[in-house]
Amino acid sequence: MLTSGKTDNSINMIDKTMPQHKLTQLQELESESIHIMREVVAEFRNPVMMYSVGKDSSVMLHLARKAFYPGPLPFPLLHVDTGYKFQEMYEFRDWYVKKVGAKLIVHRNEDAISKGMNPNEFGVARCCGALKTGALLEALEKGGYDAAFGGARRDEERSRAKERVYSMRDSFGQWDPKNQRPELWNLYNGRIHDGESVRAFPISNWTEMDVWQYIKEENIPIVPLYYAKERPMVERGNHLIPAENSQFLLEGEEPKLVMSRYRTLGCMPCTGAVRSSATTIEEIIEEASIATRSERETRIIDHGSNSMEDKKKEGYF
Amino acid sequence: MSIAKQDIELLRLVTVGSVDDGKSTLMGRLLYDTKGAFEDQLQAVRKDEGEGADGIDLAQLTDGLAAEREQGITIDVAYRYFATPRRKFIMADCPGHEQYTRNMVTGASTANAAVILIDARKGVLQQTRRHTHIISLLGLPHLIVAINKMDLIDYDEATFLQIKEELSEFCARQNIHDLICIPVSALAGDMVVERGNNMPWYEGKTVLETLETIDVSGHLDENEFRFPVQYVSRPQTKELPDFRGFMGRIASGTVKPGDEILQLPAGKRSKIKEIITFDGNLDEAFAPQSVTLTLEDEIDISRGDIIVHADKPPHTAKELKAIVCWMGEEPLSPHKKYLIKHTTNTVKAMVSEINYRTDINELTRDESANELAMNEIGKVSLKLMKPLTFDRFEDNRATGNFIIIDSFTNNTVGAAMIC
């Protein structure tokens, strides 16, 4: 337990010294995130929380439950489904959302999916543009949402190091890096014109390590794909690509069983795994603490000419 | 970084300086040695075959926007993260140019400590005084000055002491009480993370040791209790048909069930019934915890109200004076209407008078000023459409600040500290 509940009180009774009014860094981050979520809910007409099923989403959802306890979540969850997610992700999503009693909206770009959009034939940039960014903008417009929570962190990628907690988007969902509002103290300016919207990032100040530590401290369930086991993989360049679905394999690629896990979760064809023997949360933390490469390196989508900054300008999170 | 301990504290800091001061090299060392940057991120910005921290073009790492890389300048505050087994650090990195005063104010607003750099060959410059003044305005408790490039003055102790003395005098006048001066060679690595062998005469802490040990509490809990109400929870569910809880983050002070409270600005009284969190009810809560309060009496409280201890109320007024740092493209001008956002409250306001504009380089006051342009700082008088409950910034950082919003563009155009 993070906040001092019954456990901490009993400690205080034994220890007769003055109570120390100190928060650990995770408790302080937790409090900041809760503050941001409450601000958004208080100031926006129709907020929604992006739910990607990954570990950052799990943490964000957990924080939201804390923020509005004892009441229910005052907004729905939105999963933008490309159709290419791992089976374990769909199973986990449906189980967990039901368990916490949240309302889930799933949106897919059915038009592009029916036309067979895929990264191998059409390229990663076009596939993402249609199935992620396109679908996201469609879903936000359809729901009439004026604020969308996202689980992005500033430590993930360099264009995100300058992202605001409230990221202003025009009526096309686009991000203009030169036209972002200064954010001072804990005062967030959520005033927008009709048609504009805000992407709110309550875990901006969390690092990958913070997320793992918090998952451990709070016992937050995560998709089993984060834990190592023997999985069929092919090696492509520096990447380990999941080979469960043979349609995404290139000619001559032979799957073999590799003890591996995922550091981040995205679409099956575009998410690489890492060799790992970490089967517990403690081992994942140990691994993360000695990692020399960033987690986004396993995302094929961030590399190449279509950078994160370009995608954000087009409306991506 | 070994396995991060769970009970480590958080230090938010702001770093200011221009590339010429060696800020990139210093930060590069901190990030590299504490693993605040990953190999693949560093590889992407390596400028030569250099090993370790030396070959890194740190500006490339933090200047994440294409426009910045094209123009070779930093146009915004960048946030970087690193941790040691003792602490986690959130570092707001600000460019040091004069035209970016607003960035520095932004970066400093959330910080508990500032790190500024001085080139030992040049000593205290106008720029140093400007940065120090802003640190002081924003009420930061600690100022760490890295007197860099000691290698270029043969690690001369006398020069270091002379700069330190000049700074101490200036800081005393600026109301900065905790000034820490450290002689550094970021290039050689002396006194950043490692002590090195070049300055045996210096017995103080290295930059990293300093960051790991300065007091981070801000003593928020010792101040009066202030609880701006963010959101009123009325679930009206089957399980909680009549529940009414006041959600917020404690801005300062501590609170216990049974405490007599006052709701402002209306002035109704009640007692704290419960302090609710997801992890169970608390016997005491303190800043900056986020909690939900319930009261013994059914009194009307909404977002924008503030709950305080009955015997220690803040000020409530329809007029106030504040030091303003202007950030808007259009200058601040008297008689124009703005919105101000203070804690969880947004009210209409009009600038009734500009008392003075500070010459940020000479630190003199121009009382004839009739506007504040972008990046200018001055003292203004404001008239408000309805009463606001506040503290003076010097008494309470959390309830003494506000932002100014242009009601036409909706942009944030000013940062203000109440006098």
XYZ file of C-alpha atoms in Angstrom:
736
model
C 0.000 0.000 0.000
C 1.318 3.374 -0.934
C -0.712 5.822 1.057
C -0.640 5.320 4.780
C -3.594 3.121 5.556
C -3.961 0.886 8.576
C -0.526 -0.646 8.144
C 1.277 2.660 8.485
C -0.794 3.782 11.438
C 0.192 0.746 13.427
C 3.818 1.513 12.647
C 3.320 5.041 13.959
C 1.885 3.689 17.184
C 4.986 1.651 17.818
C 7.314 4.429 16.795
C 6.618 7.262 19.250
C 8.601 9.868 17.343
C 6.789 12.648 15.500
C 5.144 11.412 12.317
C 7.276 12.239 9.303
C 5.264 14.104 6.717
C 7.182 12.733 3.793
C 6.077 11.115 0.611
C 8.221 8.733 -1.371
C 8.795 9.769 -4.947
C 6.176 7.250 -6.161
C 3.607 8.573 -3.699
C 4.347 12.095 -4.894
C 3.969 11.085 -8.535
C 0.745 9.289 -7.672
C -0.659 12.382 -5.991
C 0.322 14.564 -8.951
C -1.362 12.190 -11.409
C -4.548 12.090 -9.340
C -4.556 15.889 -9.211
C -4.281 16.079 -13.013
C -7.120 13.605 -13.548
C -9.430 15.463 -11.194
C -8.632 18.765 -12.931
C -9.536 17.318 -16.317
C -12.780 15.809 -15.081
C -13.737 19.046 -13.337
C -12.977 21.315 -16.282
C -13.978 19.368 -19.373
C -17.426 18.543 -20.607
C -16.786 15.050 -21.958
C -13.488 13.343 -21.148
C -12.410 9.849 -22.187
C -9.436 7.717 -21.161
C -7.341 6.039 -23.828
C -6.785 2.421 -22.910
C -4.138 0.591 -24.906
C -4.000 -2.465 -22.618
C -0.265 -1.921 -22.021
C 1.484 -1.402 -18.703
C 1.247 2.402 -18.821
C -2.491 2.145 -19.441
C -2.779 -0.271 -16.542
C -1.062 2.221 -14.257
C -3.154 5.110 -15.554
C -6.376 3.171 -15.031
C -5.332 2.210 -11.522
C -4.593 5.862 -10.733
C -7.989 6.860 -12.093
C -9.711 4.387 -9.776
C -7.809 5.928 -6.874
C -8.589 9.477 -8.007
C -12.357 9.024 -8.009
C -12.758 6.520 -5.183
C -15.255 5.836 -3.641
C -17.201 6.835 -6.763
C -17.041 5.035 -10.125
C -14.847 6.260 -12.999
C -16.507 9.405 -14.353
C -15.452 8.632 -17.943
C -15.356 5.667 -20.336
C -12.226 3.910 -21.585
C -11.456 3.983 -25.298
C -9.439 1.249 -26.966
C -8.355 2.021 -30.509
C -8.110 -1.473 -31.908
C -6.057 -2.056 -35.036
C -7.092 -5.691 -35.185
C -3.405 -6.620 -35.006
C -3.060 -6.748 -31.233
C -1.917 -9.908 -29.470
C -4.632 -12.374 -28.464
C -3.454 -12.108 -24.833
C -4.115 -8.364 -24.981
C -7.753 -8.806 -26.016
C -8.303 -11.432 -23.326
C -6.672 -9.303 -20.648
C -8.589 -6.197 -21.732
C -11.996 -7.829 -21.457
C -11.183 -9.504 -18.142
C -9.668 -6.438 -16.476
C -12.200 -3.873 -17.642
C -14.970 -6.093 -16.315
C -13.121 -6.628 -13.049
C -12.786 -2.909 -12.334
C -16.288 -2.120 -13.576
C -15.250 0.397 -16.235
C -17.158 1.227 -19.392
C -15.157 0.287 -22.499
C -15.553 1.647 -26.009
C -13.663 -0.197 -28.753
C -13.135 1.610 -32.024
C -11.674 0.204 -35.245
C -11.130 1.780 -38.625
C -13.391 -0.827 -40.238
C -13.020 0.712 -43.662
C -9.237 0.293 -43.714
C -9.374 -3.109 -42.013
C -11.837 -4.420 -44.616
C -9.488 -3.208 -47.347
C -6.731 -5.341 -45.839
C -4.486 -2.599 -44.463
C -1.236 -4.104 -43.189
C 2.311 -2.882 -42.554
C 4.105 -5.314 -44.868
C 2.360 -4.288 -48.074
C 1.443 -0.689 -47.324
C 4.328 0.291 -45.095
C 4.404 0.986 -41.377
C 3.665 4.694 -41.747
C 0.514 4.210 -43.821
C -0.734 1.355 -41.693
C -0.293 3.354 -38.471
C -1.792 6.419 -40.109
C -4.974 4.522 -40.950
C -5.398 2.045 -38.109
C -4.083 4.131 -35.215
C -4.138 7.863 -35.901
C -7.086 7.719 -38.297
C -9.115 5.454 -36.056
C -8.287 7.554 -33.006
C -9.448 10.796 -34.609
C -12.593 9.062 -35.844
C -13.351 7.734 -32.375
C -12.744 11.067 -30.659
C -14.984 12.839 -33.129
C -17.699 10.213 -32.892
C -17.748 10.415 -29.105
C -17.572 14.218 -29.064
C -14.766 14.060 -26.502
C -13.099 17.344 -25.595
C -10.365 15.736 -23.488
C -8.606 12.405 -23.853
C -6.250 10.980 -21.239
C -3.167 9.297 -22.628
C -0.496 7.271 -20.875
C 2.487 8.863 -22.649
C 5.591 9.629 -20.608
C 8.147 12.327 -21.258
C 11.069 9.954 -20.843
C 9.952 7.792 -23.768
C 11.143 9.755 -26.749
C 12.800 13.100 -27.334
C 9.862 14.929 -28.927
C 7.921 13.981 -25.798
C 10.451 15.625 -23.464
C 8.785 18.933 -24.282
C 5.206 17.750 -24.326
C 2.840 19.464 -21.933
C 0.556 17.765 -19.429
C -2.300 19.383 -21.366
C -1.398 19.000 -25.025
C -3.533 21.314 -27.155
C -4.929 19.902 -30.396
C -6.734 21.778 -33.128
C -10.025 20.628 -34.614
C -8.104 18.075 -36.719
C -6.430 16.642 -33.611
C -3.090 18.020 -34.748
C -0.248 19.073 -32.468
C 1.654 22.292 -33.141
C 4.900 22.138 -31.157
C 5.417 25.889 -31.492
C 2.007 26.726 -30.145
C 1.878 24.955 -26.801
C 0.940 26.822 -23.641
C 3.452 27.319 -20.860
C 2.531 25.237 -17.807
C 3.306 26.785 -14.445
C 3.079 25.328 -10.959
C 0.172 22.904 -10.981
C -2.124 25.249 -12.860
C -3.329 23.716 -16.114
C -5.100 25.931 -18.604
C -7.896 23.864 -20.085
C -9.747 26.625 -21.907
C -10.416 25.667 -25.492
C -12.435 26.932 -28.434
C -15.214 24.879 -30.015
C -13.789 21.962 -31.930
C -10.441 22.029 -30.165
C -9.483 19.339 -27.700
C -6.868 18.456 -25.159
C -4.791 15.335 -24.733
C -4.022 15.082 -21.045
C -1.006 13.091 -19.871
C -1.309 12.349 -16.157
C 1.821 10.177 -16.003
C 4.075 12.615 -17.909
C 6.620 12.656 -15.095
C 6.837 8.898 -14.612
C 9.762 6.894 -15.975
C 9.704 3.307 -17.182
C 11.220 2.307 -13.841
C 8.533 4.194 -11.905
C 5.832 2.369 -13.832
C 7.334 -1.038 -13.022
C 7.927 -0.150 -9.386
C 4.360 1.055 -9.026
C 2.961 -2.083 -10.672
C 4.886 -4.080 -8.107
C 3.961 -1.919 -5.081
C 0.300 -1.782 -5.986
C 0.034 -5.284 -7.349
C -1.469 -4.080 -10.626
C -2.336 -6.840 -13.112
C -0.549 -6.670 -16.470
C -0.749 -8.637 -19.715
C 1.280 -11.893 -19.404
C 3.255 -10.920 -22.541
C 5.455 -8.758 -20.302
C 6.755 -11.894 -18.587
C 9.351 -14.108 -20.229
C 8.511 -17.488 -21.683
C 9.478 -19.491 -24.746
C 7.774 -17.910 -27.725
C 8.105 -18.526 -31.475
C 10.217 -15.688 -32.924
C 12.114 -14.740 -36.024
C 15.209 -12.564 -36.006
C 14.956 -9.555 -38.303
C 17.958 -7.242 -38.113
C 18.311 -6.402 -34.450
C 14.698 -7.224 -33.728
C 12.988 -10.324 -32.409
C 9.657 -10.489 -34.238
C 6.801 -12.671 -32.973
C 6.116 -15.511 -35.406
C 2.796 -16.754 -34.100
C 1.044 -15.354 -37.132
C 2.812 -16.614 -40.239
C 1.214 -14.044 -42.550
C 3.642 -11.407 -41.265
C 6.765 -13.441 -41.902
C 9.047 -12.506 -44.756
C 10.316 -15.027 -47.253
C 12.925 -17.356 -45.856
C 12.249 -16.502 -42.230
C 12.203 -19.559 -39.974
C 10.536 -19.244 -36.557
C 12.307 -20.705 -33.546
C 11.488 -20.834 -29.844
C 13.187 -18.054 -27.902
C 12.938 -17.289 -24.180
C 11.677 -13.748 -24.504
C 9.285 -11.073 -23.352
C 7.934 -7.685 -24.462
C 9.045 -4.385 -22.940
C 6.255 -2.490 -24.648
C 3.138 -3.763 -26.380
C 1.834 -2.597 -29.709
C 0.651 -4.351 -32.847
C 1.916 -7.866 -33.414
C 3.669 -7.259 -36.747
C 5.490 -4.177 -35.470
C 6.428 -5.003 -31.894
C 9.735 -6.673 -31.217
C 10.470 -8.800 -28.190
C 13.656 -8.927 -26.146
C 15.562 -11.992 -25.003
C 14.821 -12.321 -21.332
C 14.419 -14.785 -18.523
C 12.409 -12.407 -16.311
C 9.320 -14.271 -15.185
C 8.434 -12.167 -12.136
C 7.873 -8.454 -11.609
C 11.022 -8.338 -9.454
C 13.063 -9.808 -12.292
C 11.550 -7.342 -14.772
C 12.570 -4.475 -12.480
C 16.046 -5.923 -12.119
C 16.271 -6.133 -15.908
C 14.928 -2.611 -16.417
C 17.417 -1.240 -13.912
C 20.399 -2.561 -15.847
C 18.949 -2.007 -19.341
C 21.152 0.102 -21.559
C 18.664 0.554 -24.384
C 15.341 2.383 -24.242
C 12.095 0.455 -24.328
C 10.933 2.168 -27.494
C 13.753 0.566 -29.409
C 11.568 -2.502 -29.767
C 8.909 -0.402 -31.486
C 9.501 -0.581 -35.189
C 7.046 2.277 -35.559
C 9.345 4.904 -34.017
C 12.216 4.360 -36.375
C 12.563 5.492 -39.961
C 11.588 8.778 -41.492
C 8.143 9.049 -39.937
C 9.214 10.234 -36.500
C 7.103 10.490 -33.383
C 7.060 14.258 -33.823
C 5.594 13.958 -37.320
C 2.994 11.506 -36.140
C 1.993 13.737 -33.248
C 1.570 16.650 -35.614
C -0.875 14.491 -37.553
C -2.892 13.664 -34.477
C -1.177 10.671 -32.870
C -0.771 10.554 -29.114
C 21.564 2.708 -10.908
C 21.023 -0.484 -8.981
C 17.491 -1.613 -8.227
C 15.719 1.578 -7.303
C 14.650 1.601 -3.696
C 10.996 2.264 -3.208
C 11.382 4.852 -0.497
C 13.520 7.291 -2.423
C 12.518 10.956 -2.514
C 11.823 13.211 -5.445
C 13.781 16.374 -6.239
C 12.506 18.677 -8.954
C 15.184 20.961 -10.260
C 15.622 23.565 -12.916
C 18.877 23.992 -14.806
C 19.679 27.242 -16.529
C 22.517 28.287 -18.715
C 23.624 28.633 -22.288
C 25.657 26.153 -24.272
C 28.761 28.315 -23.792
C 28.723 27.730 -20.041
C 29.197 24.028 -20.564
C 25.715 23.138 -19.416
C 25.365 20.377 -21.983
C 28.582 18.761 -20.832
C 27.572 18.971 -17.178
C 24.108 17.575 -17.807
C 25.521 14.977 -20.163
C 27.742 13.738 -17.347
C 24.876 13.615 -14.866
C 22.621 11.803 -17.307
C 25.298 9.449 -18.540
C 26.718 8.547 -15.155
C 23.312 8.013 -13.575
C 21.939 6.344 -16.686
C 19.302 8.997 -17.261
C 19.734 8.389 -20.978
C 19.817 5.066 -22.766
C 22.529 3.911 -25.151
C 20.257 3.980 -28.204
C 19.115 7.515 -27.379
C 22.729 8.599 -26.917
C 23.918 6.834 -30.035
C 21.435 8.792 -32.103
C 22.997 12.071 -30.978
C 26.672 11.203 -30.781
C 28.710 13.759 -32.676
C 31.939 11.804 -32.895
C 33.526 8.551 -31.875
C 34.019 9.771 -28.302
C 33.467 7.358 -25.474
C 31.206 7.812 -22.482
C 29.822 11.258 -21.809
C 32.398 13.070 -23.913
C 31.134 12.395 -27.389
C 27.539 13.285 -26.673
C 25.919 16.331 -28.153
C 23.485 16.796 -25.319
C 21.628 19.614 -26.976
C 20.622 17.075 -29.599
C 19.252 14.856 -26.886
C 17.102 17.510 -25.312
C 16.320 19.677 -28.317
C 13.788 17.159 -29.441
C 11.837 19.284 -31.876
C 12.740 19.428 -35.548
C 12.473 23.234 -35.509
C 15.054 23.398 -32.736
C 17.502 21.111 -34.478
C 17.137 23.074 -37.719
C 17.783 26.387 -36.026
C 20.332 24.996 -33.576
C 18.583 26.648 -30.650
C 16.545 25.531 -27.706
C 13.087 27.058 -27.801
C 11.378 25.305 -24.974
C 11.743 23.741 -21.560
C 12.810 20.088 -21.797
C 12.138 17.660 -18.990
C 14.715 14.963 -18.265
C 14.630 12.219 -15.668
C 17.352 10.423 -13.803
C 17.744 8.561 -10.564
C 20.375 7.412 -8.134
C 19.834 4.869 -5.378
C 19.025 7.836 -3.123
C 16.772 10.064 -5.176
C 14.811 10.534 -8.345
C 15.313 13.783 -10.213
C 13.022 15.644 -12.553
C 15.115 18.203 -14.343
C 13.518 21.102 -16.217
C 16.202 22.257 -18.599
C 15.838 25.874 -19.722
C 17.724 27.800 -22.346
C 19.595 30.736 -20.864
C 18.949 33.540 -23.351
C 17.256 36.709 -22.266
C 14.318 36.244 -24.643
C 13.511 32.993 -22.924
C 12.794 34.423 -19.484
C 9.344 32.895 -19.736
C 10.822 29.423 -20.170
C 12.948 29.862 -17.116
C 9.978 31.043 -15.073
C 8.012 28.025 -16.303
C 10.804 25.583 -15.471
C 11.442 27.153 -12.075
C 7.775 27.192 -11.063
C 7.717 23.474 -10.268
C 11.274 23.209 -8.949
C 12.667 22.953 -5.420
C 16.204 23.753 -6.432
C 17.991 25.529 -9.261
C 21.330 24.727 -10.841
C 22.962 27.584 -12.707
C 26.331 27.620 -14.408
C 29.047 30.228 -14.388
C 32.132 30.205 -16.582
C 34.989 30.586 -14.081
C 36.909 32.746 -16.577
C 34.055 35.231 -16.846
C 32.732 35.295 -13.297
C 29.358 36.775 -12.344
C 27.746 38.205 -15.464
C 24.578 40.156 -16.054
C 23.037 36.854 -17.130
C 23.916 35.285 -13.767
C 22.228 38.133 -11.924
C 19.155 37.842 -14.130
C 18.848 34.113 -13.489
C 19.416 34.546 -9.765
C 16.755 37.234 -9.604
C 14.200 34.946 -11.270
C 15.087 32.075 -8.926
C 14.453 34.462 -6.060
C 11.134 35.720 -7.483
C 9.894 32.160 -7.867
C 10.772 31.453 -4.241
C 13.093 28.487 -4.809
C 14.642 27.370 -1.522
C 18.017 26.269 -2.917
C 20.399 27.684 -5.495
C 23.310 25.560 -6.623
C 25.913 27.393 -8.676
C 28.384 25.274 -10.611
C 31.430 27.413 -11.271
C 32.546 25.590 -14.373
C 35.651 25.416 -16.552
C 37.935 25.402 -13.533
C 40.390 23.474 -15.735
C 40.832 26.599 -17.847
C 41.966 28.680 -14.856
C 44.341 26.022 -13.493
C 41.855 25.075 -10.763
C 42.642 28.329 -8.984
C 41.025 28.443 -5.545
C 41.330 32.214 -5.173
C 39.242 32.841 -8.302
C 36.603 30.418 -7.067
C 36.430 32.141 -3.681
C 36.193 35.551 -5.262
C 33.247 34.522 -7.465
C 31.620 32.821 -4.498
C 31.889 35.955 -2.394
C 30.437 38.168 -5.088
C 27.513 35.762 -5.502
C 26.891 35.495 -1.777
C 26.550 39.251 -1.491
C 24.172 39.398 -4.420
C 22.073 36.466 -3.164
C 21.759 37.967 0.307
C 20.178 41.043 -1.275
C 17.950 38.790 -3.403
C 16.619 36.914 -0.394
C 18.227 33.603 -1.396
C 19.320 31.892 1.783
C 20.689 28.585 0.622
C 23.437 29.276 -1.908
C 25.809 26.417 -2.673
C 28.839 27.128 -4.864
C 30.770 24.210 -6.353
C 33.979 24.440 -8.405
C 33.552 22.178 -11.415
C 35.178 21.027 -14.582
C 32.380 19.374 -16.500
C 34.810 18.500 -19.279
C 37.337 16.779 -17.029
C 34.595 15.440 -14.793
C 35.841 17.128 -11.629
C 33.253 17.584 -8.863
C 30.266 16.597 -10.996
C 29.835 12.947 -10.071
C 33.449 12.141 -9.184
C 35.689 14.439 -7.131
C 38.725 14.093 -9.393
C 42.258 14.904 -8.225
C 42.520 18.497 -9.333
C 40.878 20.393 -6.471
C 42.043 18.920 -3.165
C 41.411 22.338 -1.593
C 37.654 21.983 -2.057
C 36.066 20.079 0.796
C 32.395 20.539 -0.054
C 30.110 18.160 -1.905
C 30.111 17.350 -5.610
C 27.168 18.440 -7.749
C 25.531 15.019 -7.553
C 26.135 14.661 -3.787
C 24.561 18.077 -3.311
C 21.520 17.114 -5.362
C 21.228 13.901 -3.392
C 21.292 15.545 0.016
C 19.661 18.976 -0.047
C 16.372 19.227 1.801
C 13.519 18.507 -0.611
C 10.544 18.754 1.712
C 9.838 22.417 1.023
C 8.335 22.298 4.531
C 4.864 22.304 3.011
C 3.468 20.491 6.035
C 4.638 23.223 8.433
C 2.538 25.853 6.670
C -1.165 26.552 7.313
C -3.692 24.036 6.015
C -4.990 24.930 2.551
C -7.238 22.619 0.559
C -8.492 23.970 -2.761
C -11.538 21.931 -3.779
C -11.019 20.419 -7.211
C -14.080 18.285 -7.638
C -17.160 17.416 -5.625
C -17.833 13.692 -5.700
C -21.510 12.756 -5.640
C -21.635 9.261 -7.112
C -25.396 8.833 -6.435
C -24.992 5.100 -6.924
C -26.947 2.365 -5.184
C -24.100 1.882 -2.696
C -23.445 5.599 -2.180
C -26.773 7.397 -2.656
C -25.996 10.412 -0.453
C -22.216 10.528 -0.462
C -20.684 13.974 -0.875
C -16.885 14.182 -0.790
C -14.571 17.072 -1.558
C -11.657 16.002 -3.685
C -8.386 17.863 -3.884
C -4.682 17.930 -3.319
C -3.574 19.453 -0.011
C -1.656 22.585 -1.035
C -0.019 23.059 2.357
C -0.304 22.018 5.975
C -1.839 18.969 7.626
C -5.403 17.931 8.477
C -7.069 15.465 10.856
C -10.626 14.254 11.376
C -12.307 16.503 13.929
C -10.438 19.630 12.796
C -12.586 22.788 12.719
C -12.630 24.148 9.200
C -13.776 27.191 7.335
C -14.918 27.206 3.737
C -13.895 30.317 1.831
C -14.761 32.717 0.371
C -18.318 32.200 1.737
C -17.103 31.566 5.283
C -19.195 28.582 6.387
C -17.879 26.438 9.238
C -17.822 22.695 9.871
C -15.609 19.850 11.094
C -13.661 17.249 9.147
C -15.475 13.919 9.351
C -13.273 11.607 7.290
C -10.166 11.670 5.156
C -10.839 9.119 2.451
C -8.378 7.413 0.108
C -8.567 4.280 -2.031
C -6.168 2.639 0.415
C -8.282 3.371 3.452
C -9.211 6.332 5.634
C -6.370 8.345 7.147
C -5.847 9.635 10.696
C -3.872 12.524 9.288
C -3.116 13.834 5.831
C -0.522 16.352 4.696
C 0.639 18.283 1.639
C 0.978 17.309 -1.182
C -1.326 14.305 -0.735
C -4.432 13.944 -2.873
C -7.379 12.986 -0.688
C -11.165 13.216 -0.379
C -12.635 15.031 2.635
C -16.096 14.617 4.083
C -17.575 17.079 6.583
C -19.826 16.749 9.614
C -22.333 19.282 8.254
C -24.077 19.577 4.917
C -22.673 22.864 3.694
C -22.606 24.042 0.126
C -19.089 23.723 -1.253
C -18.077 23.680 -4.889
C -14.981 23.685 -7.072
C -12.986 26.874 -6.579
C -13.723 27.051 -2.864
C -10.900 26.513 -0.417
C -11.101 24.636 2.896
C -8.807 25.939 5.661
C -8.405 25.651 9.414
C -10.859 28.014 11.055
C -8.221 29.788 13.140
C -5.724 30.441 10.321
C -7.623 31.929 7.377
C -5.926 33.352 4.268
C -6.820 36.721 2.723
C -10.027 37.246 0.774
C -10.157 40.306 -1.454
C -11.345 41.736 -4.772
C -8.102 43.595 -5.384
C -4.528 42.413 -5.258
C -0.993 43.251 -6.319
C 1.312 40.766 -7.961
C 4.679 40.385 -9.629
C 3.921 39.287 -13.170
C 6.162 37.630 -15.722
C 4.566 38.292 -19.084
C 4.502 35.489 -21.655
C 2.029 36.710 -24.252
C 2.782 37.928 -27.773
C 0.526 40.913 -27.139
C 1.825 43.077 -24.281
C -0.017 43.259 -20.979
C -1.853 46.524 -20.895
C -3.908 48.320 -18.255
C -7.691 48.232 -18.538
C -7.654 45.088 -20.623
C -9.686 42.214 -19.177
C -8.063 38.847 -18.545
C -8.901 35.620 -16.765
C -6.826 34.519 -13.854
C -6.570 30.910 -12.715
C -5.667 30.625 -9.051
C -5.702 27.165 -7.392
C -8.946 25.684 -8.762
C -10.647 28.997 -9.295
C -10.913 31.023 -12.503
C -12.057 34.665 -12.260
C -12.211 37.656 -14.550
C -9.744 40.405 -13.786
C -8.659 43.792 -15.023
C -5.207 45.337 -14.727
C -5.865 48.632 -12.950
C -2.267 49.802 -12.846
C 1.274 48.838 -13.741
C 3.263 49.828 -10.666
C 6.642 49.258 -12.243
C 8.588 47.212 -14.733
C 11.825 45.569 -13.600
C 14.845 46.023 -15.814
C 15.834 42.394 -15.650
C 19.488 43.126 -16.448
C 20.136 46.140 -14.242
C 17.519 45.130 -11.654
C 16.163 48.648 -11.493
C 12.498 49.693 -11.550
C 10.848 51.752 -14.241
C 7.756 53.309 -12.681
C 6.664 55.015 -15.876
C 6.063 51.728 -17.705
C 2.601 51.410 -19.223
C 2.832 47.902 -20.570
C 4.734 44.658 -20.132
C 6.019 42.985 -23.274
C 6.809 39.297 -23.621
C 9.559 38.168 -21.213
C 9.237 41.341 -19.125
C 8.611 41.309 -15.403
C 6.801 43.914 -13.336
C 4.430 44.610 -10.506
C 0.771 45.195 -11.340
C -2.463 45.949 -9.494
C -5.505 43.878 -10.412
C -9.224 44.333 -9.829
C -11.230 41.098 -9.709
C -14.840 40.440 -10.679
C -15.411 38.417 -7.504
C -13.508 37.894 -4.256
C -10.514 35.572 -4.309
C -9.046 33.707 -1.343
C -5.250 33.700 -1.386
C -1.991 33.968 0.546
C 0.977 36.133 -0.260
C 3.440 34.164 -2.370
C 6.149 34.697 0.163
C 3.951 33.078 2.826
C 2.682 30.236 0.684
C 3.983 29.305 -2.768
C 0.969 27.092 -3.535
C -1.825 29.550 -2.792
C 0.126 32.686 -3.684
C 0.503 32.104 -7.398
C -1.782 32.319 -10.428
C -1.649 32.296 -14.200
C -3.129 34.908 -16.497
C -5.171 33.714 -19.472
C -6.114 35.779 -22.507
C -9.876 35.357 -22.688
C -9.882 35.812 -26.471
C -7.103 33.419 -27.528
C -7.336 31.217 -24.390
C -3.523 31.234 -24.236
C -1.614 31.371 -20.976
C -0.020 34.812 -21.114
C 1.345 35.455 -17.650
C 2.651 33.945 -14.432
C 2.033 35.872 -11.229
C 3.141 35.871 -7.615
C 0.896 37.696 -5.158
C 2.586 40.427 -3.089
